């Protein structure tokens, strides 16, 4: 049964294949072109070199005008902690702290902190240096920041002294 179905389909498709075999090509009129030279029309060549505009970054000045607007805040009263809860303990703090880090592009960060605490007096010395340099790859890509800070707190007399030198 399957073979007869295939034979019937082939016999039905046979006339289409015979029609496609007609000779329509005339061999006497075929011309072969061996060489082809394409000529472009005359043109004027213009040389344009791309140039980036130069920005004056160092002499920029900014003027800001800020208008103060009084804001009325409505907020709920803070919740008072009940006496049954234990007070939150103070975090453990070290007397000395030193951090240093280096990254890309040539990014250096270092920080040294020394603290002193006795009874109700606190004193702290802070030295910080941050710098980054990418000026070899991009122009004006360099920063540097140094900080020297001294602070002194007295809890009894509420005399606070804090000095920062940038």
Backbone as a chain_set.jsonl record, in Angstrom:
{"seq": "XXXXXXXXXXXXXXXXXXXXXXXXXXXXXXXXXXXXXXXXXXXXXXXXXXXXXXXXXXXXXXXXXXXXXXXXXXXXXXXXXXXXXXXXXXXXXXXXXXXXXXXXXXXXXXXXXXXXXXXXXXXXXXXXXXXXXXXXXXXXXXXXXXXXXXXXXXXXXXXXXXXXXX", "coords": {"N": [[0.823, -1.187, 0.0], [1.91, 1.251, 0.815], [3.924, 1.545, -1.057], [2.548, 1.797, -3.435], [1.303, 4.234, -3.02], [3.518, 5.958, -3.077], [4.337, 5.603, -5.724], [2.15, 6.631, -7.115], [2.246, 9.338, -6.355], [4.73, 10.064, -7.488], [4.181, 9.701, -10.197], [2.287, 11.694, -10.549], [3.822, 13.987, -10.145], [5.667, 13.9, -12.191], [5.029, 15.174, -14.744], [5.471, 17.902, -14.088], [8.229, 18.046, -13.673], [9.125, 17.476, -16.223], [8.267, 19.672, -17.658], [9.872, 21.674, -16.67], [12.258, 21.159, -17.904], [12.567, 22.265, -20.391], [14.327, 23.606, -23.202], [15.387, 26.717, -23.05], [17.542, 28.306, -23.228], [19.68, 29.893, -25.419], [22.436, 28.904, -26.991], [24.025, 30.158, -28.857], [23.949, 32.871, -28.494], [25.241, 33.583, -26.165], [27.446, 35.626, -24.322], [30.604, 36.082, -22.971], [32.085, 38.068, -20.578], [35.256, 38.995, -19.91], [36.858, 40.907, -18.67], [36.367, 43.641, -16.504], [36.236, 46.95, -15.909], [35.757, 49.275, -13.512], [35.036, 52.632, -13.367], [35.194, 55.43, -11.372], [33.393, 58.477, -10.894], [34.852, 61.754, -11.259], [36.193, 63.3, -8.336], [36.531, 65.498, -5.494], [38.903, 65.379, -3.057], [38.731, 65.744, 0.417], [40.539, 66.511, 3.211], [39.971, 65.993, 6.53], [40.854, 66.412, 9.75], [40.059, 65.046, 12.868], [39.469, 67.004, 15.746], [39.596, 67.484, 19.17], [37.723, 69.669, 21.258], [39.228, 72.136, 23.384], [38.938, 72.39, 26.808], [38.698, 74.722, 29.423], [39.364, 73.905, 32.433], [40.512, 74.579, 34.84], [40.004, 77.248, 35.548], [37.349, 77.644, 36.273], [34.44, 79.092, 37.652], [31.779, 79.128, 39.955], [28.532, 80.292, 40.727], [26.143, 80.328, 43.15], [22.769, 80.65, 44.08], [20.786, 80.354, 46.764], [17.65, 79.952, 48.071], [16.163, 80.339, 51.154], [13.673, 78.432, 52.641], [11.134, 78.275, 54.97], [10.302, 75.32, 56.703], [7.678, 73.395, 57.829], [7.496, 70.877, 60.101], [5.757, 68.039, 60.918], [5.652, 65.63, 63.234], [5.473, 62.529, 64.976], [5.549, 62.092, 68.546], [8.519, 60.904, 70.129], [8.955, 57.468, 71.049], [9.176, 56.418, 74.373], [11.547, 54.469, 76.004], [10.81, 51.646, 77.966], [11.603, 51.096, 81.459], [12.231, 48.495, 82.032], [13.779, 47.327, 80.086], [17.14, 46.427, 79.257], [19.933, 48.643, 79.177], [21.486, 49.716, 76.108], [24.588, 48.358, 75.341], [27.814, 49.979, 75.142], [29.677, 50.072, 72.1], [32.527, 47.986, 71.443], [35.6, 49.522, 71.402], [38.704, 50.287, 69.892], [41.928, 51.539, 70.848], [43.799, 52.297, 68.959], [43.77, 52.721, 65.446], [44.305, 51.656, 62.169], [44.203, 51.968, 58.752], [44.753, 50.948, 55.416], [44.803, 51.125, 51.893], [44.906, 50.174, 48.423], [44.262, 50.733, 45.013], [42.893, 50.591, 41.652], [42.458, 53.376, 39.477], [45.682, 53.826, 40.283], [45.11, 54.376, 43.07], [45.269, 55.448, 46.31], [44.623, 55.022, 49.691], [44.821, 55.927, 53.004], [44.643, 55.754, 56.548], [45.038, 56.837, 59.85], [44.342, 56.56, 63.215], [44.225, 57.625, 66.533], [43.111, 57.152, 69.76], [42.064, 58.42, 72.984], [40.816, 57.817, 76.165], [39.528, 58.683, 79.23], [37.837, 58.509, 82.136], [35.632, 61.05, 81.989], [36.658, 62.261, 79.773], [37.559, 62.589, 76.42], [39.848, 62.152, 73.774], [41.144, 62.583, 70.491], [43.14, 61.789, 67.67], [43.509, 62.209, 64.253], [44.678, 61.179, 61.134], [44.568, 61.403, 57.701], [44.905, 60.307, 54.32], [44.136, 60.561, 50.948], [44.424, 59.693, 47.584], [44.37, 59.75, 44.006], [45.385, 58.899, 40.721], [45.043, 59.232, 37.398], [46.091, 60.452, 35.237], [47.761, 59.785, 33.132], [46.276, 58.337, 31.322], [43.887, 59.836, 30.948], [43.342, 63.311, 30.66], [43.574, 65.696, 33.312], [42.729, 64.03, 35.446], [43.192, 63.639, 38.311], [43.43, 63.476, 41.804], [43.773, 64.598, 45.195], [43.764, 64.414, 48.704], [44.26, 65.468, 51.928], [44.092, 65.112, 55.457], [44.211, 66.334, 58.716], [43.279, 65.909, 61.916], [42.259, 66.946, 65.172], [40.649, 66.283, 68.165], [38.883, 67.04, 71.172], [36.972, 66.151, 73.923], [34.991, 66.932, 76.717], [32.903, 65.607, 78.977], [31.692, 66.433, 81.362], [31.894, 69.28, 81.71], [30.993, 70.096, 79.323], [32.751, 71.144, 77.451], [33.977, 71.408, 74.352], [36.438, 70.763, 71.95], [37.468, 70.956, 68.739], [39.455, 70.483, 65.952], [40.23, 70.695, 62.575], [42.43, 70.193, 59.924], [42.816, 70.724, 56.643]], "CA": [[0.0, 0.0, 0.0], [2.773, 2.418, 0.871], [4.669, 1.648, -2.314], [1.626, 2.299, -4.465], [1.122, 5.672, -2.771], [4.707, 6.636, -3.578], [4.321, 5.536, -7.195], [1.114, 7.552, -7.589], [2.766, 10.695, -6.164], [5.776, 10.265, -8.486], [3.551, 9.839, -11.514], [1.633, 12.998, -10.599], [4.845, 15.027, -10.19], [6.497, 13.711, -13.384], [4.841, 16.209, -15.775], [6.087, 19.166, -13.675], [9.668, 17.962, -13.9], [9.378, 17.504, -17.665], [8.048, 21.037, -18.132], [11.008, 22.488, -16.268], [13.446, 20.791, -18.659], [12.567, 22.824, -21.743], [15.534, 24.344, -23.561], [15.127, 28.11, -23.354], [18.829, 28.979, -23.363], [20.23, 29.827, -26.773], [23.886, 28.874, -26.795], [24.709, 30.984, -29.843], [23.911, 34.268, -28.102], [25.891, 33.777, -24.874], [28.698, 36.371, -24.391], [31.346, 36.044, -21.716], [32.906, 39.261, -20.381], [36.388, 38.559, -19.1], [37.413, 42.015, -17.914], [35.425, 44.713, -16.187], [36.916, 48.054, -15.228], [34.81, 50.262, -12.994], [35.625, 53.961, -13.223], [34.394, 56.329, -10.558], [33.355, 59.861, -11.368], [35.863, 62.606, -10.626], [35.771, 63.818, -7.039], [37.507, 66.317, -4.765], [39.193, 64.773, -1.764], [38.854, 66.725, 1.494], [41.155, 65.935, 4.412], [39.484, 66.588, 7.774], [41.401, 65.738, 10.927], [39.209, 65.323, 14.036], [40.14, 67.728, 16.824], [38.759, 67.65, 20.352], [37.785, 71.038, 21.783], [39.985, 72.287, 24.626], [38.123, 72.965, 27.866], [39.456, 75.361, 30.493], [38.787, 73.351, 33.659], [41.148, 75.13, 36.038], [39.54, 78.594, 35.88], [35.892, 77.681, 36.358], [33.851, 79.635, 38.872], [30.357, 78.858, 40.048], [27.779, 81.17, 41.608], [24.9, 79.686, 43.551], [21.839, 81.435, 44.888], [19.894, 79.412, 47.435], [16.605, 80.654, 48.799], [15.764, 79.559, 52.323], [12.223, 78.3, 52.771], [10.817, 77.621, 56.249], [9.599, 74.052, 56.542], [6.984, 72.959, 59.042], [7.552, 69.428, 60.23], [4.829, 67.421, 61.867], [6.087, 64.267, 63.485], [4.96, 61.966, 66.224], [6.467, 62.135, 69.675], [9.307, 59.673, 70.196], [8.53, 56.498, 72.06], [10.098, 56.319, 75.499], [11.834, 53.064, 76.31], [10.455, 51.275, 79.339], [12.745, 50.853, 82.336], [12.496, 47.066, 82.155], [14.786, 46.907, 79.108], [18.53, 46.712, 79.602], [20.494, 49.676, 78.298], [22.311, 49.23, 75.007], [26.001, 48.509, 75.731], [28.678, 50.718, 74.232], [30.454, 49.166, 71.249], [33.937, 47.825, 71.795], [36.42, 50.389, 70.56], [40.145, 50.144, 70.07], [42.644, 52.786, 71.044], [44.503, 52.614, 67.725], [43.14, 52.209, 64.23], [45.114, 51.938, 60.986], [43.659, 51.39, 57.525], [45.466, 51.321, 54.195], [44.27, 50.436, 50.726], [45.424, 50.607, 47.126], [43.419, 50.205, 43.943], [43.077, 51.158, 40.322], [43.739, 53.697, 38.855], [46.659, 54.388, 41.225], [44.285, 54.935, 44.144], [45.851, 55.157, 47.617], [43.854, 55.549, 50.817], [45.404, 55.516, 54.28], [44.038, 56.456, 57.681], [45.602, 56.494, 61.15], [43.542, 57.193, 64.255], [44.651, 57.292, 67.896], [42.118, 57.672, 70.688], [42.382, 58.398, 74.41], [39.585, 57.97, 76.935], [39.734, 58.534, 80.662], [36.667, 59.022, 82.858], [34.706, 61.813, 81.148], [37.412, 62.999, 78.77], [37.914, 61.861, 75.203], [40.724, 62.871, 72.85], [41.327, 61.784, 69.282], [44.012, 62.32, 66.634], [43.163, 61.551, 62.993], [45.477, 61.548, 59.962], [43.991, 60.697, 56.548], [45.429, 60.672, 52.998], [43.455, 59.918, 49.819], [44.907, 60.22, 46.306], [44.148, 58.934, 42.813], [46.053, 59.506, 39.569], [44.777, 58.576, 36.12], [46.395, 61.494, 34.262], [48.446, 59.259, 31.951], [45.259, 57.898, 30.37], [42.945, 60.93, 30.703], [43.85, 64.581, 31.174], [42.886, 66.256, 34.486], [42.127, 62.948, 36.231], [44.088, 63.48, 39.451], [42.905, 64.08, 43.027], [44.548, 64.372, 46.407], [43.09, 64.99, 49.865], [44.943, 65.172, 53.187], [43.339, 65.626, 56.598], [44.792, 66.181, 60.042], [42.233, 66.344, 62.834], [42.453, 66.759, 66.609], [39.405, 66.613, 68.862], [38.906, 66.826, 72.614], [35.628, 66.274, 74.48], [34.863, 66.805, 78.159], [31.464, 65.41, 79.169], [31.182, 67.134, 82.55], [31.784, 70.724, 81.509], [30.543, 70.278, 77.928], [33.733, 71.913, 76.689], [34.408, 70.612, 73.205], [37.426, 71.399, 71.091], [37.691, 70.117, 67.564], [40.191, 71.211, 64.926], [40.572, 69.891, 61.402], [43.288, 70.894, 58.979], [42.7, 70.051, 55.349]], "C": [[0.872, 1.257, 0.0], [3.503, 2.623, -0.453], [3.762, 2.198, -3.409], [1.363, 3.792, -4.269], [2.321, 6.471, -3.289], [4.71, 6.672, -5.103], [3.296, 6.521, -7.753], [1.602, 8.997, -7.454], [3.842, 10.998, -7.196], [5.181, 10.462, -9.875], [2.834, 11.189, -11.646], [2.642, 14.141, -10.721], [5.715, 14.962, -11.445], [6.253, 14.783, -14.448], [5.474, 17.553, -15.393], [7.595, 19.152, -13.902], [9.998, 17.994, -15.384], [9.205, 18.916, -18.219], [9.256, 21.901, -17.789], [12.258, 22.204, -17.08], [13.467, 21.366, -20.067], [13.839, 23.627, -21.973], [15.157, 25.763, -23.959], [16.422, 28.885, -23.56], [19.324, 28.79, -24.783], [21.738, 29.951, -26.637], [24.626, 29.778, -27.764], [24.826, 32.438, -29.382], [24.614, 34.55, -26.772], [27.223, 34.487, -25.083], [29.342, 36.352, -23.013], [32.231, 37.28, -21.656], [34.021, 38.879, -19.422], [36.939, 39.687, -18.231], [36.339, 43.068, -17.7], [36.172, 45.763, -15.392], [35.872, 49.077, -14.807], [35.544, 51.576, -12.796], [34.667, 54.83, -12.42], [34.433, 57.725, -11.161], [34.423, 60.67, -10.638], [35.322, 63.183, -9.328], [36.892, 64.656, -6.451], [37.699, 65.713, -3.387], [39.417, 65.875, -0.73], [39.438, 66.01, 2.707], [40.653, 66.697, 5.633], [40.04, 65.767, 8.925], [40.516, 66.06, 12.124], [40.023, 65.962, 15.158], [39.157, 67.875, 17.974], [38.841, 69.088, 20.841], [38.505, 71.061, 23.125], [39.094, 72.998, 25.643], [39.039, 73.546, 28.944], [38.825, 74.954, 31.821], [39.312, 74.079, 34.894], [40.551, 76.471, 36.468], [38.014, 78.689, 35.937], [35.457, 78.268, 37.694], [32.352, 79.398, 38.817], [29.727, 79.838, 41.033], [26.441, 80.51, 41.885], [24.045, 80.684, 44.321], [20.799, 80.469, 45.445], [18.91, 80.217, 48.267], [16.172, 79.774, 49.959], [14.247, 79.601, 52.45], [11.944, 77.646, 54.113], [9.955, 76.382, 56.011], [8.96, 73.687, 57.872], [6.969, 71.439, 59.053], [6.559, 68.975, 61.282], [5.26, 65.975, 62.046], [5.557, 63.82, 64.842], [6.015, 62.074, 67.321], [7.254, 60.834, 69.729], [8.805, 58.76, 71.311], [9.601, 56.391, 73.14], [10.284, 54.845, 75.823], [11.439, 52.756, 77.743], [11.708, 50.94, 80.149], [13.107, 49.377, 82.429], [13.561, 46.589, 81.168], [16.183, 47.277, 79.591], [19.067, 47.801, 78.671], [21.39, 49.045, 77.227], [23.777, 49.421, 75.388], [26.772, 49.305, 74.681], [29.461, 49.734, 73.367], [31.913, 49.117, 71.696], [34.76, 48.68, 70.839], [37.888, 50.173, 70.903], [40.782, 51.521, 70.201], [43.295, 53.252, 69.741], [43.74, 52.013, 66.546], [44.01, 52.627, 63.052], [44.494, 51.221, 59.798], [44.517, 51.86, 56.36], [44.882, 50.504, 53.046], [44.851, 51.015, 49.451], [44.565, 49.984, 46.045], [43.722, 50.883, 42.625], [42.112, 52.308, 40.148], [44.645, 54.448, 39.822], [45.956, 55.093, 42.377], [44.87, 54.495, 45.477], [44.989, 55.81, 48.682], [44.5, 55.021, 52.085], [44.797, 56.377, 55.385], [44.652, 55.922, 58.968], [44.819, 57.273, 62.197], [44.029, 56.695, 65.61], [43.654, 57.941, 68.846], [42.558, 57.512, 72.133], [41.077, 58.643, 75.158], [39.904, 57.729, 78.403], [38.588, 59.25, 81.357], [35.723, 59.738, 81.887], [35.416, 62.608, 80.055], [37.748, 62.075, 77.607], [38.809, 62.75, 74.351], [40.979, 61.965, 71.651], [42.224, 62.538, 68.309], [43.741, 61.519, 65.366], [44.047, 62.1, 61.885], [44.946, 60.723, 58.794], [44.619, 61.225, 55.259], [44.678, 59.866, 51.945], [44.021, 60.538, 48.548], [44.607, 59.219, 45.201], [44.769, 59.663, 41.636], [45.77, 58.666, 38.333], [45.157, 59.518, 34.982], [47.172, 60.976, 33.056], [47.435, 58.835, 30.89], [44.302, 59.029, 29.996], [43.473, 62.203, 31.354], [42.974, 65.054, 32.332], [42.144, 65.186, 35.281], [43.03, 62.652, 37.423], [43.454, 64.167, 40.657], [43.85, 63.777, 44.177], [43.831, 65.075, 47.55], [43.824, 64.522, 51.116], [44.153, 65.807, 54.322], [44.107, 65.325, 57.875], [43.764, 66.742, 61.012], [42.57, 66.009, 64.273], [41.145, 67.142, 67.275], [39.538, 66.245, 70.335], [37.505, 67.092, 73.146], [35.687, 66.079, 75.994], [33.369, 66.743, 78.464], [30.904, 66.191, 80.354], [30.91, 68.602, 82.258], [31.23, 71.084, 80.131], [31.453, 71.239, 77.169], [34.245, 71.02, 75.571], [35.395, 71.426, 72.379], [37.671, 70.449, 69.928], [38.348, 70.972, 66.497], [40.505, 70.253, 63.796], [41.37, 70.753, 60.449], [43.277, 70.106, 57.683], [43.833, 70.472, 54.444]], "O": [[0.599, 2.211, -0.73], [3.673, 3.754, -0.907], [4.207, 3.001, -4.229], [1.216, 4.53, -5.243], [2.149, 7.54, -3.874], [5.058, 7.694, -5.696], [3.556, 7.177, -8.761], [1.387, 9.801, -8.362], [3.863, 12.104, -7.738], [5.646, 11.31, -10.637], [2.783, 11.76, -12.736], [2.342, 15.162, -11.34], [6.442, 15.916, -11.723], [7.228, 15.272, -15.02], [5.962, 18.271, -16.265], [8.167, 20.17, -14.291], [11.056, 18.495, -15.764], [9.915, 19.313, -19.143], [9.617, 22.784, -18.568], [13.237, 22.941, -16.963], [14.32, 20.98, -20.867], [14.364, 24.252, -21.052], [14.669, 25.996, -25.065], [16.386, 30.023, -24.027], [19.382, 27.67, -25.289], [22.249, 30.989, -26.216], [25.775, 30.132, -27.5], [25.714, 33.158, -29.837], [24.574, 35.687, -26.302], [28.043, 34.052, -25.891], [28.673, 36.585, -22.006], [33.03, 37.524, -22.56], [33.775, 38.492, -18.279], [37.444, 39.42, -17.141], [35.524, 43.348, -18.578], [36.685, 45.478, -14.309], [35.19, 49.668, -15.644], [36.572, 51.617, -12.12], [33.487, 54.948, -12.748], [35.384, 58.099, -11.848], [34.843, 60.313, -9.537], [34.14, 63.516, -9.229], [38.05, 64.543, -6.853], [36.736, 65.558, -2.636], [40.181, 66.812, -0.957], [38.883, 65.015, 3.172], [40.881, 67.9, 5.759], [39.739, 64.581, 9.062], [40.242, 67.233, 12.379], [41.124, 65.514, 15.476], [38.029, 68.33, 17.787], [39.924, 69.674, 20.839], [38.403, 70.117, 23.908], [38.563, 74.074, 25.37], [40.033, 72.929, 29.324], [37.87, 75.58, 32.28], [38.603, 74.177, 35.895], [40.591, 76.798, 37.654], [37.462, 79.754, 35.661], [36.042, 77.971, 38.735], [31.74, 79.462, 37.751], [30.327, 80.171, 42.055], [25.698, 80.176, 40.962], [24.557, 81.469, 45.119], [20.038, 79.852, 44.701], [19.304, 81.062, 49.071], [15.85, 78.601, 49.77], [13.627, 80.662, 52.377], [12.463, 76.562, 54.381], [9.009, 76.402, 55.224], [9.622, 73.673, 58.91], [6.483, 70.803, 58.117], [6.542, 69.486, 62.402], [5.229, 65.19, 61.098], [5.242, 64.628, 65.717], [7.214, 62.138, 67.049], [6.717, 59.773, 69.41], [8.31, 59.205, 72.346], [10.791, 56.286, 72.841], [9.324, 54.079, 75.905], [11.717, 53.549, 78.643], [12.736, 50.551, 79.594], [14.207, 49.049, 82.873], [14.183, 45.551, 81.392], [16.382, 48.301, 80.245], [18.686, 47.862, 77.502], [21.971, 47.978, 77.431], [24.178, 50.534, 75.728], [26.43, 49.306, 73.499], [29.865, 48.676, 73.847], [32.448, 50.078, 72.249], [34.629, 48.571, 69.62], [38.251, 49.913, 72.05], [40.247, 52.525, 69.73], [43.337, 54.448, 69.453], [43.146, 50.94, 66.649], [44.407, 53.787, 62.937], [44.285, 50.009, 59.836], [44.954, 53.01, 56.316], [44.515, 49.341, 53.215], [45.236, 52.183, 49.398], [44.179, 48.82, 46.155], [44.68, 51.647, 42.501], [40.993, 52.213, 40.653], [44.377, 55.607, 40.14], [46.188, 56.277, 42.622], [44.959, 53.298, 45.748], [44.662, 56.994, 48.596], [44.705, 53.816, 52.232], [44.484, 57.551, 55.189], [44.774, 54.711, 59.155], [44.652, 58.487, 62.086], [44.222, 55.496, 65.81], [43.384, 59.138, 68.749], [43.315, 56.603, 72.474], [40.324, 59.561, 74.83], [40.475, 56.702, 78.769], [38.397, 60.453, 81.183], [35.086, 59.093, 81.055], [34.834, 63.525, 79.476], [38.165, 60.933, 77.796], [38.565, 63.949, 74.219], [41.025, 60.742, 71.778], [42.1, 63.75, 68.138], [43.742, 60.289, 65.397], [44.161, 63.313, 61.706], [44.878, 59.497, 58.875], [44.84, 62.427, 55.113], [44.592, 58.641, 52.033], [44.095, 61.761, 48.434], [44.59, 58.008, 45.423], [44.697, 60.888, 41.548], [46.211, 57.52, 38.237], [44.615, 59.407, 33.882], [47.238, 61.668, 32.04], [47.701, 58.958, 29.694], [43.943, 59.16, 28.826], [43.991, 62.168, 32.47], [41.763, 64.832, 32.326], [41.03, 65.429, 35.743], [43.571, 61.552, 37.54], [42.994, 65.304, 40.555], [44.625, 62.821, 44.133], [43.346, 66.195, 47.391], [43.99, 63.322, 51.335], [43.611, 66.902, 54.176], [44.587, 64.211, 58.085], [43.415, 67.92, 60.937], [43.095, 64.935, 64.569], [40.587, 68.201, 66.99], [40.208, 65.278, 70.697], [36.914, 68.133, 72.859], [36.354, 65.169, 76.486], [32.648, 67.714, 78.236], [29.734, 66.573, 80.333], [29.819, 69.104, 82.529], [31.027, 72.26, 79.827], [30.994, 72.039, 76.354], [34.875, 69.994, 75.825], [35.203, 72.62, 72.145], [38.035, 69.289, 70.118], [37.862, 72.056, 66.173], [40.985, 69.141, 64.02], [41.024, 71.908, 60.2], [43.688, 68.946, 57.648], [43.916, 70.015, 53.304]]}, "num_chains": 1, "name": "protein.A"}
